[in-house]
Tab-separated table of C-alpha atoms in Angstrom:
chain	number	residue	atom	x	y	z
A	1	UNK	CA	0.000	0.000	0.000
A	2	UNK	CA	1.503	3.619	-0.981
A	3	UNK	CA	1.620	6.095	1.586
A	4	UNK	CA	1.586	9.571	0.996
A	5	UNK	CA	4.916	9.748	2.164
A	6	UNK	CA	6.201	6.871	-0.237
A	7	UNK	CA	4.657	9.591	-3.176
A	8	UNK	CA	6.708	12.119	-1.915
A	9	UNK	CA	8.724	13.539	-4.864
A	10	UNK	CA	6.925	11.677	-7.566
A	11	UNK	CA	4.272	13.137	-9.919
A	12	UNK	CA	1.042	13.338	-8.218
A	13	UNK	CA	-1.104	14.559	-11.059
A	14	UNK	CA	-4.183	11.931	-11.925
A	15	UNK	CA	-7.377	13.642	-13.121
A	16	UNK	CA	-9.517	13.188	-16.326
A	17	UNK	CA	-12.586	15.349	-18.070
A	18	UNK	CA	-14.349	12.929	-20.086
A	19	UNK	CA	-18.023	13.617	-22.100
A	20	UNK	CA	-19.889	10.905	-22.930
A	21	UNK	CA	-23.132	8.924	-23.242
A	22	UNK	CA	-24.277	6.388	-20.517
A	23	UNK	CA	-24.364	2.863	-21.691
A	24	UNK	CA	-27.193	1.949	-19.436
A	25	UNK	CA	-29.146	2.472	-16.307
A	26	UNK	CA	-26.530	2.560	-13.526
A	27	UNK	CA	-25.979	-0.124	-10.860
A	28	UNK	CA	-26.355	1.086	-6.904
A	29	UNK	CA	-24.725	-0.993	-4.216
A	30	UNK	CA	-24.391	-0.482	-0.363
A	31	UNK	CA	-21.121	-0.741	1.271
A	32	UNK	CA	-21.125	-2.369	4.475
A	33	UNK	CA	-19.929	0.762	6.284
A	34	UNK	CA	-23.378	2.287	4.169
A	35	UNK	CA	-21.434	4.183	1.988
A	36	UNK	CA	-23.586	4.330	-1.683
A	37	UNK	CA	-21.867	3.311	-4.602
A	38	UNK	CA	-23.058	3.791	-8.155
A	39	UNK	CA	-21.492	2.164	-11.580
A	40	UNK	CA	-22.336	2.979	-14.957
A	41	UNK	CA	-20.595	2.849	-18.506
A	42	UNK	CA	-20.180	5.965	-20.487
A	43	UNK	CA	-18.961	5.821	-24.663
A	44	UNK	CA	-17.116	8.886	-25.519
A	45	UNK	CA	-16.261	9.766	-28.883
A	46	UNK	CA	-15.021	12.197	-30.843
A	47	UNK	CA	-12.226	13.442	-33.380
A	48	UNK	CA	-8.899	14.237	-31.885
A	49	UNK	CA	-5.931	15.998	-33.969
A	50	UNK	CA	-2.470	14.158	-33.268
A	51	UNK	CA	0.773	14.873	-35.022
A	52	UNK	CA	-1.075	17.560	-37.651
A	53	UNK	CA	-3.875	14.226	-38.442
A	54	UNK	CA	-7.406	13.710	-37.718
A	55	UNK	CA	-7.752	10.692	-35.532
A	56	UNK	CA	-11.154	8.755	-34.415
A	57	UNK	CA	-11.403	8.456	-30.503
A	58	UNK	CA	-13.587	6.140	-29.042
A	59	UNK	CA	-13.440	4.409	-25.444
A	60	UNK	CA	-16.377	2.880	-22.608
A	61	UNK	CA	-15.193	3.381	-19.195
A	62	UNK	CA	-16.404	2.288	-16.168
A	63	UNK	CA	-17.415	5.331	-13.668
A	64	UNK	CA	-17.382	4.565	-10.078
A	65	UNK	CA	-19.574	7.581	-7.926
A	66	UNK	CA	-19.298	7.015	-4.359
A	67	UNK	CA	-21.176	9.212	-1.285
A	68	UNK	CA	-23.272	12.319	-2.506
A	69	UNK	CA	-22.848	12.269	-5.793
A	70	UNK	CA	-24.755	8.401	-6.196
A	71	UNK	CA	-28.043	10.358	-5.186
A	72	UNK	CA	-27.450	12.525	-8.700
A	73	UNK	CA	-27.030	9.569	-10.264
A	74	UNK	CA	-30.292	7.798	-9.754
A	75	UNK	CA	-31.120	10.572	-12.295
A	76	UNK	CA	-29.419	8.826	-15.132
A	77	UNK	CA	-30.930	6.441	-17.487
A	78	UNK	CA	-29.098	4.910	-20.831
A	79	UNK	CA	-28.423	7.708	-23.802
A	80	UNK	CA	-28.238	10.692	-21.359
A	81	UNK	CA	-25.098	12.519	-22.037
A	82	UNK	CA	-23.037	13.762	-19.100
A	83	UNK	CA	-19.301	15.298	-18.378
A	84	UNK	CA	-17.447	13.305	-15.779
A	85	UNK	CA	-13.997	14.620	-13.974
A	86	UNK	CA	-12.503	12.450	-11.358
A	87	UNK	CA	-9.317	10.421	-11.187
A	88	UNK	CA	-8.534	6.675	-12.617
A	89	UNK	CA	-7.755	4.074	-11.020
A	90	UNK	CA	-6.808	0.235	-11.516
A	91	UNK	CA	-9.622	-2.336	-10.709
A	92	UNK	CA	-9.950	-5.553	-11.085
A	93	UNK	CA	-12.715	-7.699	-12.764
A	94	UNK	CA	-14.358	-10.425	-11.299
A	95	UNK	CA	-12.154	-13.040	-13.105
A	96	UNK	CA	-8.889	-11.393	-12.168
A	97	UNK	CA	-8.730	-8.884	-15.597
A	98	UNK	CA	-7.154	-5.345	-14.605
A	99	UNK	CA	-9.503	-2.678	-15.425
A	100	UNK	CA	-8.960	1.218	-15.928
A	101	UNK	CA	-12.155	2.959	-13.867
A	102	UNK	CA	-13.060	6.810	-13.423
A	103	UNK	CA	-13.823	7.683	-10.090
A	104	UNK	CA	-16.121	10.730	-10.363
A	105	UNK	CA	-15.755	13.637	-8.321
A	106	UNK	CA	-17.709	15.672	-10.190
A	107	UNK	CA	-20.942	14.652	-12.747
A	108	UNK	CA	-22.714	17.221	-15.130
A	109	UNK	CA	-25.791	16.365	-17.273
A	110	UNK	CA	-25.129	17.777	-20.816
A	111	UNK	CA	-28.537	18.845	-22.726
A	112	UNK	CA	-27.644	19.078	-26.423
A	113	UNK	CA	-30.925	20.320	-27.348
């Protein structure tokens, strides 16, 4: 387990901005300390310029919301496009796969009407 003295001198930065659609209705689970946690899929894409060339983007993340912000999420249902910031981490999948996850810290509903 890192401490946050172990980090000391290393870059600290981890934080992503990521708009995207929600895959489907998200799933709510109870910790057993009752802390909320919400999980839901977003598909962002978009067309990004590298190296002077138009390149297709596309990725699904996972998005983990944990405490206050699961209650905004109850709002959510599939096709509802929102802007996510937070920090990833490494998870793992129930058969032992690593998997890349944004922890929200903040969650905006985007209206493209």
């Amino acid at each position: 387990m890192l401490s946050q003295d172990s980090l000391q001198g290393s870059i600290q930065e981890n934080c992503l901005v990521l708009s995207g659609t929600v895959v489907k209705a998200p799933k709510q689970s109870t910790s057993p300390a009752g802390i909320v946690h919400s999980q839901f899929s977003i598909d962002h894409k978009s067309i990004q310029n590298e190296a002077g060339l138009n390149r297709q983007a596309f990725v699904r993340i996972q998005v983990v919301a944990t405490g206050e912000l699961s209650h905004l999420i109850r709002e959510l249902v599939a096709g509802q496009n929102v802007k996510v910031s937070g920090f990833i981490n490494r998870h793992e999948s129930r058969n032992g796969n690593p998997l890349l996850v944004l922890h929200a810290q903040q969650i905006q509903m985007i209206n493209l009407d």
